[in-house]
């Protein structure tokens, strides 16, 4: 009954470092999403995966890559972090309704 | 691409007042969702709408799926202090690959004065 689980909850990176944000859902949903949330900007779609084996760019994909490892897991990777990627990241999973993880607060210094 | 306009951006009301907010889209959606987000938390689903004209309630909250399929409304009746937060609308597209996109409005910040 976990719903959508995101890790880590907090992360500080230096410019140029890489990291992967993990997301897993236990609701057997086909569609999964990664958003970033910045003050005054709402939730902006980075990448989404309509089903296992497919991924598509969203509104702000530059600087990110994703992997839909299996139906449960959808990871977001920053290959070379930049200060502009400081944000709160949310993973979501969609069946008839969309459910969100608790978020990852990322700071790039 | 799909764009959502959510209004108002913020509201300051007295406890007990009713609240209305809305979202309009440049394209047709086949699903509208309304969320509330508390500080430091992820968005939590309040109401989901699936058919044009649908009117759905969840306690003091009522939301409607506009007949044109390009808009949706959320009303909160008799507001209480715990209604404070950011409310987001979200729409899911209706054509081709964009059918799987879930697009969000920029949010309405609600403040309730006791």
PDB file of C-alpha atoms in Angstrom:
ATOM      1  CA  UNK A   1       0.000   0.000   0.000  1.00  0.00           C
ATOM      2  CA  UNK A   2       2.942   2.362  -0.492  1.00  0.00           C
ATOM      3  CA  UNK A   3       1.550   4.022  -3.653  1.00  0.00           C
ATOM      4  CA  UNK A   4       4.405   6.013  -5.202  1.00  0.00           C
ATOM      5  CA  UNK A   5       7.797   5.921  -3.495  1.00  0.00           C
ATOM      6  CA  UNK A   6      10.563   8.367  -4.364  1.00  0.00           C
ATOM      7  CA  UNK A   7      14.151   8.374  -3.194  1.00  0.00           C
ATOM      8  CA  UNK A   8      16.070  10.253  -1.983  1.00  0.00           C
ATOM      9  CA  UNK A   9      13.999  12.909  -0.178  1.00  0.00           C
ATOM     10  CA  UNK A  10      16.861  15.418  -0.113  1.00  0.00           C
ATOM     11  CA  UNK A  11      20.103  15.772  -2.078  1.00  0.00           C
ATOM     12  CA  UNK A  12      22.840  18.351  -2.454  1.00  0.00           C
ATOM     13  CA  UNK A  13      25.068  18.111  -5.515  1.00  0.00           C
ATOM     14  CA  UNK A  14      28.015  20.048  -6.782  1.00  0.00           C
ATOM     15  CA  UNK A  15      27.852  21.439 -10.302  1.00  0.00           C
ATOM     16  CA  UNK A  16      28.860  18.727 -12.748  1.00  0.00           C
ATOM     17  CA  UNK A  17      28.019  15.782 -10.513  1.00  0.00           C
ATOM     18  CA  UNK A  18      25.559  13.149 -11.634  1.00  0.00           C
ATOM     19  CA  UNK A  19      22.757  11.403  -9.800  1.00  0.00           C
ATOM     20  CA  UNK A  20      19.681   9.280 -10.355  1.00  0.00           C
ATOM     21  CA  UNK A  21      16.309   9.856  -8.731  1.00  0.00           C
ATOM     22  CA  UNK A  22      14.374   6.667  -8.192  1.00  0.00           C
ATOM     23  CA  UNK A  23      10.619   6.183  -8.379  1.00  0.00           C
ATOM     24  CA  UNK A  24       8.553   3.048  -7.874  1.00  0.00           C
ATOM     25  CA  UNK A  25       4.793   2.453  -7.855  1.00  0.00           C
ATOM     26  CA  UNK A  26       2.862  -0.559  -6.667  1.00  0.00           C
ATOM     27  CA  UNK A  27      -0.495   0.224  -8.314  1.00  0.00           C
ATOM     28  CA  UNK A  28       0.179  -1.595 -11.610  1.00  0.00           C
ATOM     29  CA  UNK A  29      -0.182   1.674 -13.529  1.00  0.00           C
ATOM     30  CA  UNK A  30       1.016   1.918 -17.108  1.00  0.00           C
ATOM     31  CA  UNK A  31       1.847   5.645 -17.154  1.00  0.00           C
ATOM     32  CA  UNK A  32       4.501   7.343 -15.039  1.00  0.00           C
ATOM     33  CA  UNK A  33       5.759  10.926 -14.988  1.00  0.00           C
ATOM     34  CA  UNK A  34       8.548  13.140 -13.722  1.00  0.00           C
ATOM     35  CA  UNK A  35       7.827  16.789 -12.862  1.00  0.00           C
ATOM     36  CA  UNK A  36       9.830  19.611 -11.411  1.00  0.00           C
ATOM     37  CA  UNK A  37       8.262  22.308  -9.266  1.00  0.00           C
ATOM     38  CA  UNK A  38       9.695  25.789  -8.947  1.00  0.00           C
ATOM     39  CA  UNK A  39       8.159  28.825  -7.215  1.00  0.00           C
ATOM     40  CA  UNK A  40       5.527  30.482  -9.395  1.00  0.00           C
ATOM     41  CA  UNK A  41       5.948  27.879 -12.155  1.00  0.00           C
ATOM     42  CA  UNK A  42       3.627  25.133 -11.008  1.00  0.00           C
ATOM     43  CA  UNK A  43       4.462  21.561 -11.998  1.00  0.00           C
ATOM     44  CA  UNK A  44       6.323  21.231 -15.283  1.00  0.00           C
ATOM     45  CA  UNK A  45       6.593  17.892 -17.040  1.00  0.00           C
ATOM     46  CA  UNK A  46      10.147  16.701 -17.671  1.00  0.00           C
ATOM     47  CA  UNK A  47       9.578  13.239 -19.150  1.00  0.00           C
ATOM     48  CA  UNK A  48       6.818  10.691 -19.133  1.00  0.00           C
ATOM     49  CA  UNK A  49       6.399   7.038 -19.907  1.00  0.00           C
ATOM     50  CA  UNK A  50       3.058   5.933 -21.335  1.00  0.00           C
ATOM     51  CA  UNK A  51       3.896   2.282 -20.801  1.00  0.00           C
ATOM     52  CA  UNK A  52       6.789  -0.024 -20.061  1.00  0.00           C
ATOM     53  CA  UNK A  53       9.448   0.349 -22.738  1.00  0.00           C
ATOM     54  CA  UNK A  54       8.407   3.820 -23.919  1.00  0.00           C
ATOM     55  CA  UNK A  55       9.497   7.285 -22.837  1.00  0.00           C
ATOM     56  CA  UNK A  56       8.714  10.737 -24.234  1.00  0.00           C
ATOM     57  CA  UNK A  57       9.892  14.273 -23.631  1.00  0.00           C
ATOM     58  CA  UNK A  58       7.738  16.671 -21.724  1.00  0.00           C
ATOM     59  CA  UNK A  59       7.933  20.429 -21.428  1.00  0.00           C
ATOM     60  CA  UNK A  60      11.453  20.772 -19.932  1.00  0.00           C
ATOM     61  CA  UNK A  61      13.547  17.687 -20.840  1.00  0.00           C
ATOM     62  CA  UNK A  62      16.947  19.309 -21.407  1.00  0.00           C
ATOM     63  CA  UNK A  63      19.631  18.108 -19.011  1.00  0.00           C
ATOM     64  CA  UNK A  64      17.710  14.971 -18.009  1.00  0.00           C
ATOM     65  CA  UNK A  65      17.426  11.356 -19.080  1.00  0.00           C
ATOM     66  CA  UNK A  66      14.954   8.715 -17.961  1.00  0.00           C
ATOM     67  CA  UNK A  67      14.678   4.947 -17.863  1.00  0.00           C
ATOM     68  CA  UNK A  68      11.526   2.908 -17.543  1.00  0.00           C
ATOM     69  CA  UNK A  69      13.216  -0.076 -16.007  1.00  0.00           C
ATOM     70  CA  UNK A  70      10.029  -2.135 -15.736  1.00  0.00           C
ATOM     71  CA  UNK A  71       6.373  -1.437 -15.114  1.00  0.00           C
ATOM     72  CA  UNK A  72       7.027  -0.460 -11.493  1.00  0.00           C
ATOM     73  CA  UNK A  73      10.088   1.771 -11.813  1.00  0.00           C
ATOM     74  CA  UNK A  74      10.828   5.028 -13.632  1.00  0.00           C
ATOM     75  CA  UNK A  75      14.133   6.749 -12.899  1.00  0.00           C
ATOM     76  CA  UNK A  76      15.325  10.266 -13.688  1.00  0.00           C
ATOM     77  CA  UNK A  77      19.021  10.926 -14.253  1.00  0.00           C
ATOM     78  CA  UNK A  78      20.986  14.149 -14.183  1.00  0.00           C
ATOM     79  CA  UNK A  79      24.273  13.475 -16.000  1.00  0.00           C
ATOM     80  CA  UNK A  80      25.937  16.796 -15.187  1.00  0.00           C
ATOM     81  CA  UNK A  81      23.989  18.787 -12.627  1.00  0.00           C
ATOM     82  CA  UNK A  82      23.641  22.558 -13.031  1.00  0.00           C
ATOM     83  CA  UNK A  83      22.412  25.179 -10.525  1.00  0.00           C
ATOM     84  CA  UNK A  84      19.344  25.709 -12.771  1.00  0.00           C
ATOM     85  CA  UNK A  85      18.292  22.175 -11.857  1.00  0.00           C
ATOM     86  CA  UNK A  86      17.834  23.128  -8.217  1.00  0.00           C
ATOM     87  CA  UNK A  87      14.177  22.280  -7.706  1.00  0.00           C
ATOM     88  CA  UNK A  88      11.709  19.923  -6.100  1.00  0.00           C
ATOM     89  CA  UNK A  89      11.136  16.829  -8.225  1.00  0.00           C
ATOM     90  CA  UNK A  90       7.955  14.768  -8.160  1.00  0.00           C
ATOM     91  CA  UNK A  91       7.238  11.404  -9.644  1.00  0.00           C
ATOM     92  CA  UNK A  92       3.636  10.492 -10.473  1.00  0.00           C
ATOM     93  CA  UNK A  93       1.826   7.368 -11.554  1.00  0.00           C
ATOM     94  CA  UNK A  94      -1.428   7.376 -13.501  1.00  0.00           C
ATOM     95  CA  UNK A  95      -4.209   4.862 -13.801  1.00  0.00           C
ATOM     96  CA  UNK A  96      -7.676   6.408 -13.773  1.00  0.00           C
ATOM     97  CA  UNK A  97      -6.181   8.837 -11.259  1.00  0.00           C
ATOM     98  CA  UNK A  98      -2.684  10.241 -10.796  1.00  0.00           C
ATOM     99  CA  UNK A  99      -0.829   9.756  -7.540  1.00  0.00           C
ATOM    100  CA  UNK A 100       2.330  11.550  -6.502  1.00  0.00           C
ATOM    101  CA  UNK A 101       5.397  10.685  -4.508  1.00  0.00           C
ATOM    102  CA  UNK A 102       6.548  12.840  -1.619  1.00  0.00           C
ATOM    103  CA  UNK A 103       9.126  14.680  -3.698  1.00  0.00           C
ATOM    104  CA  UNK A 104      12.903  15.054  -3.857  1.00  0.00           C
ATOM    105  CA  UNK A 105      14.363  18.391  -2.859  1.00  0.00           C
ATOM    106  CA  UNK A 106      17.530  18.835  -4.934  1.00  0.00           C
ATOM    107  CA  UNK A 107      20.038  21.628  -4.489  1.00  0.00           C
ATOM    108  CA  UNK A 108      22.906  22.094  -6.940  1.00  0.00           C
ATOM    109  CA  UNK A 109      25.696  24.339  -5.705  1.00  0.00           C
TER     110      UNK A 109
ATOM    111  CA  UNK B   1       1.291  22.102 -27.034  1.00  0.00           C
ATOM    112  CA  UNK B   2      -1.329  21.962 -24.357  1.00  0.00           C
ATOM    113  CA  UNK B   3      -1.523  24.934 -22.013  1.00  0.00           C
ATOM    114  CA  UNK B   4      -3.589  25.402 -18.899  1.00  0.00           C
ATOM    115  CA  UNK B   5      -4.548  28.773 -17.473  1.00  0.00           C
ATOM    116  CA  UNK B   6      -5.528  28.614 -13.820  1.00  0.00           C
ATOM    117  CA  UNK B   7      -7.095  31.514 -11.983  1.00  0.00           C
ATOM    118  CA  UNK B   8      -6.948  33.231  -9.673  1.00  0.00           C
ATOM    119  CA  UNK B   9      -3.258  32.949  -8.791  1.00  0.00           C
ATOM    120  CA  UNK B  10      -4.038  33.633  -5.130  1.00  0.00           C
ATOM    121  CA  UNK B  11      -6.985  34.247  -2.852  1.00  0.00           C
ATOM    122  CA  UNK B  12      -7.305  35.680   0.648  1.00  0.00           C
ATOM    123  CA  UNK B  13     -10.649  34.895   2.262  1.00  0.00           C
ATOM    124  CA  UNK B  14     -12.312  34.819   5.663  1.00  0.00           C
ATOM    125  CA  UNK B  15     -13.195  31.551   7.321  1.00  0.00           C
ATOM    126  CA  UNK B  16     -16.705  30.498   6.312  1.00  0.00           C
ATOM    127  CA  UNK B  17     -16.609  32.061   2.855  1.00  0.00           C
ATOM    128  CA  UNK B  18     -17.036  30.086  -0.336  1.00  0.00           C
ATOM    129  CA  UNK B  19     -14.196  29.838  -2.864  1.00  0.00           C
ATOM    130  CA  UNK B  20     -14.177  29.348  -6.623  1.00  0.00           C
ATOM    131  CA  UNK B  21     -11.269  28.730  -8.942  1.00  0.00           C
ATOM    132  CA  UNK B  22     -11.068  27.578 -12.535  1.00  0.00           C
ATOM    133  CA  UNK B  23      -8.862  26.316 -15.310  1.00  0.00           C
ATOM    134  CA  UNK B  24      -9.137  26.784 -19.030  1.00  0.00           C
ATOM    135  CA  UNK B  25      -7.284  24.935 -21.735  1.00  0.00           C
ATOM    136  CA  UNK B  26      -6.226  25.704 -25.285  1.00  0.00           C
ATOM    137  CA  UNK B  27      -7.194  22.161 -26.266  1.00  0.00           C
ATOM    138  CA  UNK B  28      -9.700  19.492 -25.331  1.00  0.00           C
ATOM    139  CA  UNK B  29      -9.056  17.257 -22.345  1.00  0.00           C
ATOM    140  CA  UNK B  30     -10.738  13.949 -21.583  1.00  0.00           C
ATOM    141  CA  UNK B  31      -9.834  13.963 -17.886  1.00  0.00           C
ATOM    142  CA  UNK B  32      -9.654  16.783 -15.365  1.00  0.00           C
ATOM    143  CA  UNK B  33      -8.066  16.339 -11.959  1.00  0.00           C
ATOM    144  CA  UNK B  34      -7.902  18.709  -8.983  1.00  0.00           C
ATOM    145  CA  UNK B  35      -5.131  18.512  -6.393  1.00  0.00           C
ATOM    146  CA  UNK B  36      -4.187  20.209  -3.140  1.00  0.00           C
ATOM    147  CA  UNK B  37      -0.601  20.607  -2.031  1.00  0.00           C
ATOM    148  CA  UNK B  38       0.503  21.380   1.512  1.00  0.00           C
ATOM    149  CA  UNK B  39       4.004  22.798   2.194  1.00  0.00           C
ATOM    150  CA  UNK B  40       6.718  20.159   1.867  1.00  0.00           C
ATOM    151  CA  UNK B  41       4.324  17.533   0.570  1.00  0.00           C
ATOM    152  CA  UNK B  42       3.400  16.105  -2.796  1.00  0.00           C
ATOM    153  CA  UNK B  43       0.065  16.993  -4.443  1.00  0.00           C
ATOM    154  CA  UNK B  44      -2.887  15.014  -3.151  1.00  0.00           C
ATOM    155  CA  UNK B  45      -5.813  14.210  -5.418  1.00  0.00           C
ATOM    156  CA  UNK B  46      -9.116  15.839  -4.422  1.00  0.00           C
ATOM    157  CA  UNK B  47     -11.485  15.145  -7.301  1.00  0.00           C
ATOM    158  CA  UNK B  48     -11.290  13.393 -10.681  1.00  0.00           C
ATOM    159  CA  UNK B  49     -13.628  14.157 -13.609  1.00  0.00           C
ATOM    160  CA  UNK B  50     -14.001  11.996 -16.709  1.00  0.00           C
ATOM    161  CA  UNK B  51     -17.005  13.234 -18.710  1.00  0.00           C
ATOM    162  CA  UNK B  52     -18.046  16.575 -20.140  1.00  0.00           C
ATOM    163  CA  UNK B  53     -20.658  18.164 -17.894  1.00  0.00           C
ATOM    164  CA  UNK B  54     -19.794  15.902 -14.952  1.00  0.00           C
ATOM    165  CA  UNK B  55     -20.320  17.458 -11.521  1.00  0.00           C
ATOM    166  CA  UNK B  56     -18.618  15.676  -8.616  1.00  0.00           C
ATOM    167  CA  UNK B  57     -18.473  16.452  -4.901  1.00  0.00           C
ATOM    168  CA  UNK B  58     -16.050  15.452  -2.170  1.00  0.00           C
ATOM    169  CA  UNK B  59     -17.309  16.831   1.127  1.00  0.00           C
ATOM    170  CA  UNK B  60     -17.264  20.625   0.886  1.00  0.00           C
ATOM    171  CA  UNK B  61     -15.535  20.484  -2.497  1.00  0.00           C
ATOM    172  CA  UNK B  62     -17.376  20.416  -5.809  1.00  0.00           C
ATOM    173  CA  UNK B  63     -15.781  20.280  -9.245  1.00  0.00           C
ATOM    174  CA  UNK B  64     -17.227  20.358 -12.714  1.00  0.00           C
ATOM    175  CA  UNK B  65     -15.947  19.215 -16.111  1.00  0.00           C
ATOM    176  CA  UNK B  66     -16.917  21.948 -18.566  1.00  0.00           C
ATOM    177  CA  UNK B  67     -19.217  21.085 -21.454  1.00  0.00           C
ATOM    178  CA  UNK B  68     -16.696  22.355 -24.006  1.00  0.00           C
ATOM    179  CA  UNK B  69     -14.099  19.999 -22.439  1.00  0.00           C
ATOM    180  CA  UNK B  70     -11.717  22.948 -22.298  1.00  0.00           C
ATOM    181  CA  UNK B  71     -12.421  24.087 -18.754  1.00  0.00           C
ATOM    182  CA  UNK B  72     -13.053  22.954 -15.229  1.00  0.00           C
ATOM    183  CA  UNK B  73     -14.124  24.588 -11.972  1.00  0.00           C
ATOM    184  CA  UNK B  74     -13.485  23.851  -8.310  1.00  0.00           C
ATOM    185  CA  UNK B  75     -15.666  25.279  -5.549  1.00  0.00           C
ATOM    186  CA  UNK B  76     -15.004  25.052  -1.808  1.00  0.00           C
ATOM    187  CA  UNK B  77     -17.922  25.882   0.450  1.00  0.00           C
ATOM    188  CA  UNK B  78     -17.718  27.209   4.007  1.00  0.00           C
ATOM    189  CA  UNK B  79     -13.923  27.414   4.053  1.00  0.00           C
ATOM    190  CA  UNK B  80     -11.965  26.469   7.170  1.00  0.00           C
ATOM    191  CA  UNK B  81      -8.342  27.219   8.143  1.00  0.00           C
ATOM    192  CA  UNK B  82      -7.100  23.784   7.064  1.00  0.00           C
ATOM    193  CA  UNK B  83      -8.171  24.557   3.481  1.00  0.00           C
ATOM    194  CA  UNK B  84      -5.025  26.680   3.228  1.00  0.00           C
ATOM    195  CA  UNK B  85      -2.670  25.418   0.522  1.00  0.00           C
ATOM    196  CA  UNK B  86      -2.021  25.449  -3.192  1.00  0.00           C
ATOM    197  CA  UNK B  87      -4.696  24.009  -5.454  1.00  0.00           C
ATOM    198  CA  UNK B  88      -3.767  22.666  -8.879  1.00  0.00           C
ATOM    199  CA  UNK B  89      -5.846  21.633 -11.819  1.00  0.00           C
ATOM    200  CA  UNK B  90      -4.502  19.024 -14.227  1.00  0.00           C
ATOM    201  CA  UNK B  91      -5.751  17.832 -17.576  1.00  0.00           C
ATOM    202  CA  UNK B  92      -5.062  14.745 -19.614  1.00  0.00           C
ATOM    203  CA  UNK B  93      -5.068  15.138 -23.381  1.00  0.00           C
ATOM    204  CA  UNK B  94      -7.344  13.672 -25.972  1.00  0.00           C
ATOM    205  CA  UNK B  95      -5.342  12.995 -29.097  1.00  0.00           C
ATOM    206  CA  UNK B  96      -2.476  10.844 -30.210  1.00  0.00           C
ATOM    207  CA  UNK B  97       0.673  10.675 -28.151  1.00  0.00           C
ATOM    208  CA  UNK B  98      -0.400  13.628 -26.046  1.00  0.00           C
ATOM    209  CA  UNK B  99      -3.169  11.446 -24.632  1.00  0.00           C
ATOM    210  CA  UNK B 100      -0.721  10.310 -21.971  1.00  0.00           C
ATOM    211  CA  UNK B 101       0.500  13.753 -20.963  1.00  0.00           C
ATOM    212  CA  UNK B 102      -0.781  15.153 -17.692  1.00  0.00           C
ATOM    213  CA  UNK B 103      -0.528  18.952 -17.821  1.00  0.00           C
ATOM    214  CA  UNK B 104      -0.830  21.150 -14.727  1.00  0.00           C
ATOM    215  CA  UNK B 105      -1.993  24.678 -14.141  1.00  0.00           C
ATOM    216  CA  UNK B 106       0.289  27.022 -12.191  1.00  0.00           C
ATOM    217  CA  UNK B 107      -1.804  26.743  -9.056  1.00  0.00           C
ATOM    218  CA  UNK B 108      -4.042  28.873  -6.839  1.00  0.00           C
ATOM    219  CA  UNK B 109      -2.646  29.806  -3.424  1.00  0.00           C
ATOM    220  CA  UNK B 110      -5.480  29.904  -0.905  1.00  0.00           C
ATOM    221  CA  UNK B 111      -5.157  31.713   2.425  1.00  0.00           C
ATOM    222  CA  UNK B 112      -7.991  31.488   4.949  1.00  0.00           C
ATOM    223  CA  UNK B 113      -8.115  34.017   7.774  1.00  0.00           C
ATOM    224  CA  UNK B 114      -9.702  32.613  10.943  1.00  0.00           C
TER     225      UNK B 114
END
